[in-house]
Coordinates of C-alpha atoms and ligand atoms in Angstrom, one line a residue:
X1 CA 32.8 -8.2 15.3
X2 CA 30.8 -7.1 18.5
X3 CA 29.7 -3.7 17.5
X4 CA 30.6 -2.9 21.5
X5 CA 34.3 -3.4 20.7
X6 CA 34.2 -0.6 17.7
X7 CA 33.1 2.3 19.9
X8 CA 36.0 4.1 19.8
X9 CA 37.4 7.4 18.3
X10 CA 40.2 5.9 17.6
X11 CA 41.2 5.0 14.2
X12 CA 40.6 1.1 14.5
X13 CA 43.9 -0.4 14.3
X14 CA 43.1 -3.3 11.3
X15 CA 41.2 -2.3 8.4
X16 CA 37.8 -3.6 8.3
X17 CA 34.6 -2.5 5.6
X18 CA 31.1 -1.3 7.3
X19 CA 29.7 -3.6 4.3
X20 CA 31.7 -6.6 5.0
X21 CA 31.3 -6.7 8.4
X22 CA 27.3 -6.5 8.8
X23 CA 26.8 -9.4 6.1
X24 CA 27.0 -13.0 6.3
X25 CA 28.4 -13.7 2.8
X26 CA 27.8 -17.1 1.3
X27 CA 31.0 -19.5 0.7
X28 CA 31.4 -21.5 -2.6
X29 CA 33.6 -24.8 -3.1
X30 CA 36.4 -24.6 -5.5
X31 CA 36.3 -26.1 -9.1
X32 CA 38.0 -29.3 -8.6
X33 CA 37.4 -30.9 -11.8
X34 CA 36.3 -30.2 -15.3
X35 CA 33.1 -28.1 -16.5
X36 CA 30.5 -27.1 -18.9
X37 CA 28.2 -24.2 -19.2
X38 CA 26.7 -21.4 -21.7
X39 CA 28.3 -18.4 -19.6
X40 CA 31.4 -18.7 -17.8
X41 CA 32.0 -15.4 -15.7
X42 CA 35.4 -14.5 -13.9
X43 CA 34.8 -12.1 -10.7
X44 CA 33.1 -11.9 -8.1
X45 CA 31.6 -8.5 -7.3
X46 CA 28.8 -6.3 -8.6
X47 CA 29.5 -6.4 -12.5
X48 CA 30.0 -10.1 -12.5
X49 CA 26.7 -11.1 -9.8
X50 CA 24.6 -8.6 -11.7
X51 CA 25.2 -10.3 -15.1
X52 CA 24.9 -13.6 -13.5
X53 CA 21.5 -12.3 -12.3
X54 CA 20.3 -10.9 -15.8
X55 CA 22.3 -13.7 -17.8
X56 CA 20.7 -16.4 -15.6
X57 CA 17.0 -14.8 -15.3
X58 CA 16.6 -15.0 -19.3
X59 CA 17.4 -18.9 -19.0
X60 CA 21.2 -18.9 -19.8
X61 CA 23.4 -21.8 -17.7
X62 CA 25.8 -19.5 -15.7
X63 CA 28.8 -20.5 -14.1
X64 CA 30.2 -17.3 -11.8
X65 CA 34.2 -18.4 -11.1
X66 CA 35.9 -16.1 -8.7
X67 CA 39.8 -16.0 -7.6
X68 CA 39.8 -15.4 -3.9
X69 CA 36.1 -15.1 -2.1
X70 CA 33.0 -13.6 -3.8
X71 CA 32.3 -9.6 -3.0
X72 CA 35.9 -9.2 -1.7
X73 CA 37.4 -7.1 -4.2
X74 CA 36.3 -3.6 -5.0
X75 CA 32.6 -3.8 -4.3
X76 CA 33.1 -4.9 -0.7
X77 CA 35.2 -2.2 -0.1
X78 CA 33.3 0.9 -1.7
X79 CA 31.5 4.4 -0.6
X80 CA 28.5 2.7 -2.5
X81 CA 27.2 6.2 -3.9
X82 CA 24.7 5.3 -7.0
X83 CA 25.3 8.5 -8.8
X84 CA 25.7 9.9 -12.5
X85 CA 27.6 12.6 -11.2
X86 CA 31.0 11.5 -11.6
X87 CA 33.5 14.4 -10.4
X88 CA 34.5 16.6 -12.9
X89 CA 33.8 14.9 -16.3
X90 CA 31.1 16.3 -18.3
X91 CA 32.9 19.2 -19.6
X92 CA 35.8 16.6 -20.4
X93 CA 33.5 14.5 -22.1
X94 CA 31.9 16.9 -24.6
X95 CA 35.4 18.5 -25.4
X96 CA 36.5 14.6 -26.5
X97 CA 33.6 12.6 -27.4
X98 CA 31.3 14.7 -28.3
X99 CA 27.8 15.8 -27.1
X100 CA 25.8 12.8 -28.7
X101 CA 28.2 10.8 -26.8
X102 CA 28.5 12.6 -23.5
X103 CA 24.9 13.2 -23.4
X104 CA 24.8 8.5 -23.4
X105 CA 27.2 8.6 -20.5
X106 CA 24.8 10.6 -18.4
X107 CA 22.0 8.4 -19.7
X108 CA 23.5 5.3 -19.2
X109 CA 24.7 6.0 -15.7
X110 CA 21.2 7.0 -15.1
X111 CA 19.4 4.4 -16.3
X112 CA 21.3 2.3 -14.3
X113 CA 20.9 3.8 -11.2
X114 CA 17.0 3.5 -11.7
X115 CA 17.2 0.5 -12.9
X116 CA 19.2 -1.1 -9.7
X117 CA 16.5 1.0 -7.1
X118 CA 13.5 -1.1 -9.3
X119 CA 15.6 -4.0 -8.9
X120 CA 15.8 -3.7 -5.3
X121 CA 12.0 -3.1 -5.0
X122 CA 11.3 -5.9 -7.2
X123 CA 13.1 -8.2 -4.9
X124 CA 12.5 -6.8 -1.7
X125 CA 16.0 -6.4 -0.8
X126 CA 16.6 -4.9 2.9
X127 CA 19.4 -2.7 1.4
X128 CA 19.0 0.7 2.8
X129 CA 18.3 1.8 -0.7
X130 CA 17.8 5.5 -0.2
X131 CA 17.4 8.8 -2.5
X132 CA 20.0 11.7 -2.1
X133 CA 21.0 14.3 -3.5
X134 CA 24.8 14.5 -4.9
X135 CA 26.9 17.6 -5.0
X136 CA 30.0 18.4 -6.3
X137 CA 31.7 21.2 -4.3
X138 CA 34.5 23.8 -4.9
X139 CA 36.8 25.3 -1.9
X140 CA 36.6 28.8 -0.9
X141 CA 40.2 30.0 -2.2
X142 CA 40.8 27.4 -5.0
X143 CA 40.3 29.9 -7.9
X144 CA 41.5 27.0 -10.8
X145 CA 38.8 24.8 -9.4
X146 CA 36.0 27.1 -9.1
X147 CA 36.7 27.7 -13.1
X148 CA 36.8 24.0 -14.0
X149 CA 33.1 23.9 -12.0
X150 CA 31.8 26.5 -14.1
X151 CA 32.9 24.6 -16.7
X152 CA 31.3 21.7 -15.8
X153 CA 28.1 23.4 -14.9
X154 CA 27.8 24.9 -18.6
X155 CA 28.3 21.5 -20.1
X156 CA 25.7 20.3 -17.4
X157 CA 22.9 22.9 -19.0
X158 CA 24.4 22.2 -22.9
X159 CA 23.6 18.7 -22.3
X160 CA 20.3 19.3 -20.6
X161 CA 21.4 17.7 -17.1
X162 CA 18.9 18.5 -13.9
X163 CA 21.7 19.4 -12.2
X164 CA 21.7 22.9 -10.1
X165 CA 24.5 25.8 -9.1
X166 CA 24.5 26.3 -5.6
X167 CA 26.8 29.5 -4.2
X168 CA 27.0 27.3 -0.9
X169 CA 25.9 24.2 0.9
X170 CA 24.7 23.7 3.9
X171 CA 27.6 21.9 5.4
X172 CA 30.7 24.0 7.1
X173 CA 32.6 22.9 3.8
X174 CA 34.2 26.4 3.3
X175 CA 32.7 25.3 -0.4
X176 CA 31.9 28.4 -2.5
X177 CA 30.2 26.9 -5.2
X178 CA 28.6 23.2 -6.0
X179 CA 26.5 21.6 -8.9
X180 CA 23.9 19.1 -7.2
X181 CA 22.7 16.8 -8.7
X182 CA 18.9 15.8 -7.4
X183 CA 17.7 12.2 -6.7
X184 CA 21.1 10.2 -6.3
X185 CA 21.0 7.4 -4.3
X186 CA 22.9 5.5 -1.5
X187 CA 22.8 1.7 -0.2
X188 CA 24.4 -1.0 1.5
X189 CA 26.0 -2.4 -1.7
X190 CA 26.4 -6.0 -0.3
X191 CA 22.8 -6.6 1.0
X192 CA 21.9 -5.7 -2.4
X193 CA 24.1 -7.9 -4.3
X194 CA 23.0 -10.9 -2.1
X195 CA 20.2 -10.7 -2.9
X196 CA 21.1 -10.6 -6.8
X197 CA 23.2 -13.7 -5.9
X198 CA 20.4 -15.0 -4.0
X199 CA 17.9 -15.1 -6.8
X200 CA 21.1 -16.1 -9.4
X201 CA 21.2 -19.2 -7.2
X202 CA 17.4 -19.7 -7.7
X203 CA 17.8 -19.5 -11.3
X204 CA 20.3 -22.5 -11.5
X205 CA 23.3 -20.6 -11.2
X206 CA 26.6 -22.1 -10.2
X207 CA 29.2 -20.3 -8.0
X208 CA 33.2 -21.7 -7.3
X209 CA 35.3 -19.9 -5.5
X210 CA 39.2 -19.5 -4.9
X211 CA 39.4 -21.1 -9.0
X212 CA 41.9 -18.2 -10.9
X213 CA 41.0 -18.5 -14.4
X214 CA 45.0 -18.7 -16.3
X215 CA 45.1 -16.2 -19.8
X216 CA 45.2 -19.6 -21.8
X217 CA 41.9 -19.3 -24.2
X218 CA 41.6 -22.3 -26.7
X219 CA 38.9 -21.6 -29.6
X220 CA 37.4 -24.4 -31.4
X221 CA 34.0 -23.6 -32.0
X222 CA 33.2 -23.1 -28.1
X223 CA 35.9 -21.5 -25.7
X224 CA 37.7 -23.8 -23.7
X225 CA 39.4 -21.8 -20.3
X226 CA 41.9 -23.6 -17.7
X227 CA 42.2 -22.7 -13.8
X228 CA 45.8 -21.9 -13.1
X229 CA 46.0 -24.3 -10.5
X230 CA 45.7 -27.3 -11.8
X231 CA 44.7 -27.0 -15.4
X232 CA 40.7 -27.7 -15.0
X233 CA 38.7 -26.9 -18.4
X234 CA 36.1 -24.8 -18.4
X235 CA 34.2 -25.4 -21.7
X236 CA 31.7 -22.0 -22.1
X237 CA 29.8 -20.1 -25.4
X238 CA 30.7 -17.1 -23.8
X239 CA 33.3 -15.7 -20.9
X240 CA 32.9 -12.3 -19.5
X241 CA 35.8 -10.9 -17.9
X242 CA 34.4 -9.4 -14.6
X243 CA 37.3 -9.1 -12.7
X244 CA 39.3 -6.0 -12.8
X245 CA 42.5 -6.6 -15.0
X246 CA 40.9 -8.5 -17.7
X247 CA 42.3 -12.4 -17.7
X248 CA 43.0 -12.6 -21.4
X249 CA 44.5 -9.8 -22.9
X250 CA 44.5 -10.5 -26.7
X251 CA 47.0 -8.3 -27.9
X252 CA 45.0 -5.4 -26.0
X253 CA 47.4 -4.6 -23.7
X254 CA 45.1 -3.4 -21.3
X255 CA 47.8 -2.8 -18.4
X256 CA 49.0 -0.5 -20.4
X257 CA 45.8 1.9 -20.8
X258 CA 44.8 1.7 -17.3
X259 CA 46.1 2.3 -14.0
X260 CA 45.0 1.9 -10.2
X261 CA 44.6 4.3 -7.5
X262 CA 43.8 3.9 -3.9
X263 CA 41.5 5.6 -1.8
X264 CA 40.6 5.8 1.7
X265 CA 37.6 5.5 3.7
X266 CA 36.2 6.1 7.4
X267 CA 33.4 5.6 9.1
X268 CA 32.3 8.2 12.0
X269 CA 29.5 8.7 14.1
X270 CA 29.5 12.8 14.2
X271 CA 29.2 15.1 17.1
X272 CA 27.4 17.5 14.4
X273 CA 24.1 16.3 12.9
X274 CA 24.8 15.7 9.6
X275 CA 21.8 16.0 7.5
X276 CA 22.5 13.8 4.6
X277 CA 23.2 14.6 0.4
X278 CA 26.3 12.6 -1.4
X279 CA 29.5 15.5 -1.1
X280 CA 32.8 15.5 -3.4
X281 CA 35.2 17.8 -3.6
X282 CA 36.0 18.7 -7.1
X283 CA 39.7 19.9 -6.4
X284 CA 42.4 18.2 -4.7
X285 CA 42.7 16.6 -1.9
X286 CA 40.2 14.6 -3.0
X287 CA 37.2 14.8 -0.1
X288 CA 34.0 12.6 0.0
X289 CA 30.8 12.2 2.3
X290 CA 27.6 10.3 2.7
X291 CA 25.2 8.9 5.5
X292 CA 24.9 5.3 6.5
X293 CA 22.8 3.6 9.4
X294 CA 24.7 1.6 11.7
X295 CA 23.3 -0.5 15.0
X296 CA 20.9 2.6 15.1
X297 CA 23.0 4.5 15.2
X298 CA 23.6 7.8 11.8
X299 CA 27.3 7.4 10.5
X300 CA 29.0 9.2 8.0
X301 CA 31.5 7.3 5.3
X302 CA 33.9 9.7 4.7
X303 CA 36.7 9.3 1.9
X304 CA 39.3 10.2 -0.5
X305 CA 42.8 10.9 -0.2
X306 CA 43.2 8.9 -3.3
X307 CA 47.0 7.9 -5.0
X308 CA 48.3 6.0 -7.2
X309 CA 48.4 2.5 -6.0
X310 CA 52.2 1.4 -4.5
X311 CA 53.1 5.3 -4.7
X312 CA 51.3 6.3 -1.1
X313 CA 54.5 6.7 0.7
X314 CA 52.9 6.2 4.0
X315 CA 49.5 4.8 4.1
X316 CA 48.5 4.8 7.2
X317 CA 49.2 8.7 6.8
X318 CA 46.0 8.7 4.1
X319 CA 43.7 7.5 6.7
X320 CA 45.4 10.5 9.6
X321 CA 44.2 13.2 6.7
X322 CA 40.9 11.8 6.6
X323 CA 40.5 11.6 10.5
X324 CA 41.5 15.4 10.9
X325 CA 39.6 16.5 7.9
X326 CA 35.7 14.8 9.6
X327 CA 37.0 16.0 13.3
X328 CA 37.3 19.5 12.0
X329 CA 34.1 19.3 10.2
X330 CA 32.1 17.0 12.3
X331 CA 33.8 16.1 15.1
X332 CA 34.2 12.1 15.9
X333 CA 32.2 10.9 18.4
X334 CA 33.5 7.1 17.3
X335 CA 34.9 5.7 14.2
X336 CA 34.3 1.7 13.7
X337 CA 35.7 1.4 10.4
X338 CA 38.4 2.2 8.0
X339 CA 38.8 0.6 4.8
X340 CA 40.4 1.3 1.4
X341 CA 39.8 0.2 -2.1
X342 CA 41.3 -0.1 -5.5
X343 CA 40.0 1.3 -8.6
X344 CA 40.9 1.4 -12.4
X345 CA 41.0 4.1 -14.8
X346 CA 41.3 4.3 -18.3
X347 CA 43.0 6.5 -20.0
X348 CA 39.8 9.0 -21.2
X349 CA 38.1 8.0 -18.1
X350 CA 35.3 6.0 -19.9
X351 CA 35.1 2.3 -18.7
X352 CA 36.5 -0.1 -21.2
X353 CA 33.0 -2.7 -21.7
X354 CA 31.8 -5.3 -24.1
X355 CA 33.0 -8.0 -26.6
X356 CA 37.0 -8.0 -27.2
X357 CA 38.4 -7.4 -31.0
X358 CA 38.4 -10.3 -33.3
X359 CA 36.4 -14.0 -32.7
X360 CA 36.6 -15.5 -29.7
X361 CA 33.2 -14.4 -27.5
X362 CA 34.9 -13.0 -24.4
X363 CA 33.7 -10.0 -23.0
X364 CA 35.2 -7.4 -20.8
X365 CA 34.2 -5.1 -18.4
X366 CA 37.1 -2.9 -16.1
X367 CA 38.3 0.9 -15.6
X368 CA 35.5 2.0 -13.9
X369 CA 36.8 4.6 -11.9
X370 CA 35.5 5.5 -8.3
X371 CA 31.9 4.7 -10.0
X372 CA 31.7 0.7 -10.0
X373 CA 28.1 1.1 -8.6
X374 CA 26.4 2.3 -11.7
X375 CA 29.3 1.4 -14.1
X376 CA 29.1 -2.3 -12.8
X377 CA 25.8 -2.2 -13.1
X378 CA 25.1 -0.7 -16.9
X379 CA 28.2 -3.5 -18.0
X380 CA 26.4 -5.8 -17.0
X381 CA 23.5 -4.6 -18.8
X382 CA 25.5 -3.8 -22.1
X383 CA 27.1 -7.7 -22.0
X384 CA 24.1 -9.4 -21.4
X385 CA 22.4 -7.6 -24.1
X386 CA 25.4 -8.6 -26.6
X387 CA 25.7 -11.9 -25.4
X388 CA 21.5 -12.1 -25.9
X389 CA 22.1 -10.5 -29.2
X390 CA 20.4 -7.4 -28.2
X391 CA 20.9 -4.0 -29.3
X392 CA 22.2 -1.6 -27.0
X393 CA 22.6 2.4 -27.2
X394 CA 25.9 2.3 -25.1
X395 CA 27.9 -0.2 -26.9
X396 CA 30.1 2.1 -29.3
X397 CA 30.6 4.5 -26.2
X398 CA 32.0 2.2 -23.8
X399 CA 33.9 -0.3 -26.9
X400 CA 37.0 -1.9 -25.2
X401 CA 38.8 -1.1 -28.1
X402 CA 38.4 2.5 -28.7
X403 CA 41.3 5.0 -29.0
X404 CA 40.4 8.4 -28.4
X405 CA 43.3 10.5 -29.6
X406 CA 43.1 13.3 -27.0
X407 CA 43.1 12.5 -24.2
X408 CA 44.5 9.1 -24.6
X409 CA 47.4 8.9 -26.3
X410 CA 48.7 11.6 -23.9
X411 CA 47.8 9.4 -21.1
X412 CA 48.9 6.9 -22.7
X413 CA 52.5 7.8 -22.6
X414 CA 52.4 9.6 -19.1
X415 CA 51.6 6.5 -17.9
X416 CA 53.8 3.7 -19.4
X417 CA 56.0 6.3 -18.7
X418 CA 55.6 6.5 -14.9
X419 CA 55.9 2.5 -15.4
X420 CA 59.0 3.0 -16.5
X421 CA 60.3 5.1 -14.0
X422 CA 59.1 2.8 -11.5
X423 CA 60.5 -0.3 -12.9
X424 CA 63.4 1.4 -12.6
X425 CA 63.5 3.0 -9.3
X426 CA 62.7 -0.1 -7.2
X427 CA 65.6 -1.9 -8.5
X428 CA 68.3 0.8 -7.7
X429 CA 66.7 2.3 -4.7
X430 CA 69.5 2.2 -1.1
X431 CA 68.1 0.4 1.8
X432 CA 69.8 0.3 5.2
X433 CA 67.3 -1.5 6.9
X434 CA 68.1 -4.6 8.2
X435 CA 64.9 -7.4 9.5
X436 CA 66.4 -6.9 13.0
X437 CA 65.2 -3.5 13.4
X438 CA 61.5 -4.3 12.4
X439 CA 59.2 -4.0 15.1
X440 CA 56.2 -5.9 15.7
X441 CA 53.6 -4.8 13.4
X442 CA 55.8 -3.5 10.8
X443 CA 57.2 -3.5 7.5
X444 CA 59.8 -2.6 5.2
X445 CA 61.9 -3.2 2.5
X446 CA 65.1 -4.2 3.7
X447 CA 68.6 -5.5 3.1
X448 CA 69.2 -9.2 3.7
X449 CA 72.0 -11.4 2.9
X450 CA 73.0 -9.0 0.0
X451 CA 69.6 -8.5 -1.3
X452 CA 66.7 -6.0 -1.4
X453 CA 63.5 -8.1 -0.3
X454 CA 60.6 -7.2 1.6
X455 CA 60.1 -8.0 5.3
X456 CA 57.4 -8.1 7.9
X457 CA 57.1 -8.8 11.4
X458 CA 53.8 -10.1 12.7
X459 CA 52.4 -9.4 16.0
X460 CA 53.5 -12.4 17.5
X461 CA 57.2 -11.5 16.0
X462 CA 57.3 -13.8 13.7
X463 CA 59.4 -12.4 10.1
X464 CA 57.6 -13.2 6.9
X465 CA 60.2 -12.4 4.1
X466 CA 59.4 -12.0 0.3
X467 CA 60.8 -11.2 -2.8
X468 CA 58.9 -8.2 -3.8
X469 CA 59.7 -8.7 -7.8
X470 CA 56.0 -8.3 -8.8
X471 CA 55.1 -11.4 -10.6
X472 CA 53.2 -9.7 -13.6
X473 CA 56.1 -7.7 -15.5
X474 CA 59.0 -7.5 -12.7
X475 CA 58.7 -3.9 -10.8
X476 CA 59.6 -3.7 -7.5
X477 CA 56.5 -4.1 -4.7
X478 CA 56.1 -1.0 -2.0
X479 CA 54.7 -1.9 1.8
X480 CA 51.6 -0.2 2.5
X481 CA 51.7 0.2 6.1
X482 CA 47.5 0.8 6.1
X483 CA 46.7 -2.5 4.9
X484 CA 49.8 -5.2 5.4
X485 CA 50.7 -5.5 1.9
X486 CA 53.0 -5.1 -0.9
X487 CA 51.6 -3.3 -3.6
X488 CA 53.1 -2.9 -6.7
X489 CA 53.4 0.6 -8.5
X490 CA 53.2 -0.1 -12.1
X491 CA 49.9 -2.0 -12.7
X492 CA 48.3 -2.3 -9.2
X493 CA 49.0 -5.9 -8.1
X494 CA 48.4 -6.0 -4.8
X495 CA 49.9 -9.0 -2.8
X496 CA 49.6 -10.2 1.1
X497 CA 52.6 -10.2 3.7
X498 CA 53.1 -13.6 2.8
X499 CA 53.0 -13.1 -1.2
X500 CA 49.3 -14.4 -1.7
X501 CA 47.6 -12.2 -4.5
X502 CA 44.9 -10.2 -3.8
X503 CA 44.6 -8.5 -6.7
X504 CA 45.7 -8.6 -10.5
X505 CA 47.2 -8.5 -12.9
X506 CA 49.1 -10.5 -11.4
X507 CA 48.0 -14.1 -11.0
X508 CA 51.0 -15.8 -9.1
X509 CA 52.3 -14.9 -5.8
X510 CA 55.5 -13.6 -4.6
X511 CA 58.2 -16.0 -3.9
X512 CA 58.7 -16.2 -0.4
X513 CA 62.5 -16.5 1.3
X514 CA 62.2 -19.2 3.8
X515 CA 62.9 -20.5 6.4
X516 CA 60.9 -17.8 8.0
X517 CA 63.4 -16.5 10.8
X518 CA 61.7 -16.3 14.4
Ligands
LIG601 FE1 52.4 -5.0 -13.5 FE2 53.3 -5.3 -11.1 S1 51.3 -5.1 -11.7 S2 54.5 -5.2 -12.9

């Protein structure tokens, strides 16, 4: 878009990501036939490109296979902070896994961040790849918080972190009391990963686009996959699941130890000057910050306000908290963007990464939290170094099948709890709303001939009716307002007005209830 027609205060009224819109991203055909190659890889965005890159550099044949359009998911749609400071989690981490352990998932977050700043040196990548400092902060007032800090801070100096305690920081945060953490870095996450994708290409690599790789595996010797629209073979050594929900479950049951959240972001040009380092609240509600150049001009991306996905209530509301929380702080002289994003999280909060249980060579890489940049990244290092045969240090902490008894079993049933609830609730919930009283530009669930479906009325007034059944395991899709979709509570599918899926689990869209009615 003309950056002329952004300059506004306003909170732009479709969402729209800085990243997305200052690119020119590539587009692939679809795979209309069948296919051979030594990797197969399934998604799109920085996990899957980056092992494409690595996987491809050390002479492998890969074939990169994504569902919709390539660095569209997540990674298109992030704060793009490369950091090893990762909210409140250190202290979490030596209580449960131990300081051997928690002392690899500083190093390996690390390592990764240094490794993708060499990278884009390497390559020359115009990517705005810039050192800054992170902190995590604690409001003045929030007494619980302040302790959990303190917390952190001594598991920071047990595990020999270079992080520091601050009393205050220099923004008007009200904070009293941060860690920082020096020498973080921030980027332009796309212009980076096109150039990954660029030198992928070079290497041979093979890209298809809008092909939705069905959970059917066959094993016979090689793995054979199958497109779920029309049944295409993909014959592969290896297939690395790079794609959020994994495609092939395998008895794993991975929707049931992860679930999604969304979070919010804006971007504002400041009245204040804002003199850069990466910010995050460390209590609720979840507040985030970071610089970004724009058309010459110094933006700030400023996020948070993160729930449960299909459990927002109103989401345009999340992007309101964020507007008054920078125009207290900053001030807003415009705001081009606003854009959300979906993340998984396990249930001990360590990504789920590497080979799958038994024989078949399929790889997985998911529940990375709000930190796809470096967790992306360092899976893609730990798969192609299993797939290579390789040894690496991180495998055991990050095994997909791991089951740490504290915290996860407790998470483990608040969540397939919460499921439950909500499987329940859609079904039985009273609606009064009838499609007549939707306005243009709005959505609902409402009542129609003696049913519960879900309704929206475009902006030329035309109805676009679904059954909001979500097509994974049956709960009950909610409207988010923010975005135009129907997201579902239980697992995170996340589906368009029309019923298209945008993201898994689920792999079929809603059934529609036509004939759409003018
Ligand atoms: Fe699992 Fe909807 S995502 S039921």
């Amino acid at each position: 878009m003309n950056p002329e027609n952004r300059l506004t205060a306003n909170l732009p009224q479709f969402p729209e990501s800085l990243w997305r819109d200052t690119v020119d991203v590539p587009t692939f055909p679809r795979l209309n036939g069948n296919h051979q190659t030594d990797v197969a890889i399934i998604g799109g965005g920085i996990t899957g490109i980056t092992t494409a890159y690595l996987l491809s550099k050390a002479g492998y044949k890969v074939t990169l296979l994504e569902a919709g359009t390539i660095l569209n998911g997540t990674t298109g749609f992030t704060s793009a902070k490369i950091t090893a400071q990762h909210g409140l989690i250190y202290h979490n981490l030596l209580e449960h896994f131990g300081e051997e352990q928690a002392g690899l998932y500083y190093k390996s977050n690390n390592e990764a961040m240094e490794w993708m700043i060499r990278t884009a040196q390497e390559l020359h990548l115009s990517c705005g790849m810039t050192r800054d400092d992170a902190y995590l902060y604690v409001d003045a007032g929030d007494d619980k918080t302040r302790q959990q800090l303190e917390k952190e801070f001594a598991a920071y100096q047990t595990l020999g972190l270079p992080g520091k305690w601050l009393d205050s920081v220099s923004l008007p945060l009200r904070a009293e009391g941060a860690i920082t953490l020096p020498g973080q870095a921030r980027f332009h996450p796309l212009q980076y990963l096109l150039g990954l994708l660029k030198a992928f290409l070079e290497n041979g690599g093979v890209v298809y686009e809008h092909t939705t790789i069905s959970e059917k595996v066959e094993n016979s010797g090689r793995l054979t996959l199958f497109t779920e629209q029309d049944q295409h073979a993909i014959t592969c050594s290896h297939a690395v699941s790079a794609s959020h929900f994994p495609f092939y479950d395998g008895g794993a049951l991975y929707f049931s130890r992860l679930h999604a959240e969304r979070s919010y972001c804006l971007a504002i040009q400041p009245e204040m000057q804002f003199e850069g380092g990466m910010y995050l609240s460390a209590g609720q509600p979840t507040r985030s910050l970071r610089a970004v150049e724009w058309e010459g001009r110094k933006l700030v991306i400023v996020g948070g306000d993160n729930h449960k996905t299909g459990q927002g209530i109103c989401t345009f509301g999340h992007y309101e908290n964020l507007e008054r929380f920078a125009g207290q702080l900053l001030g807003i002289k415009v705001m081009p963007y606003r854009w959300s994003a979906q993340d998984l999280i396990t249930l001990d909060r360590v990504p789920y990464i590497g080979k799958i249980k038994g024989d078949k060579e399929i790889y997985i890489a998911t529940g990375f939290g709000k930190w796809g940049m470096t967790s992306g990244t360092l899976a893609a290092q730990i798969i192609a170094d299993q797939i290579q045969g390789t040894d690496n240090p991180y495998t055991e902490l990050y095994n997909p099948s791991r089951f740490k008894a504290n915290p996860g079993i407790k998470n483990f049933i608040v969540q397939n709890a919460n499921v439950a609830k909500e499987l329940i609730a859609g079904k039985v919930e009273i609606i009064h709303k009838k499609t007549k009283d939707l306005k243009r530009d709005e959505g609902a669930v409402v009542f129609h001939d003696g049913k519960r479906i879900g309704a929206y009325r475009d902006l030329e007034g035309h109805l676009h009716l679904v059954d909001r059944t979500c097509t994974h395991m049956g709960c009950e899709c909610e409207w988010n307002n923010g975005e135009r979709t129907w997201d579902c509570p239980c697992h995170g599918s996340r589906f368009s007005y029309d019923g298209a899926v945008l993201e898994g689990p689920a792999t079929l869209p809603l059934d529609t209830i036509s004939p759409k009615i003018p």
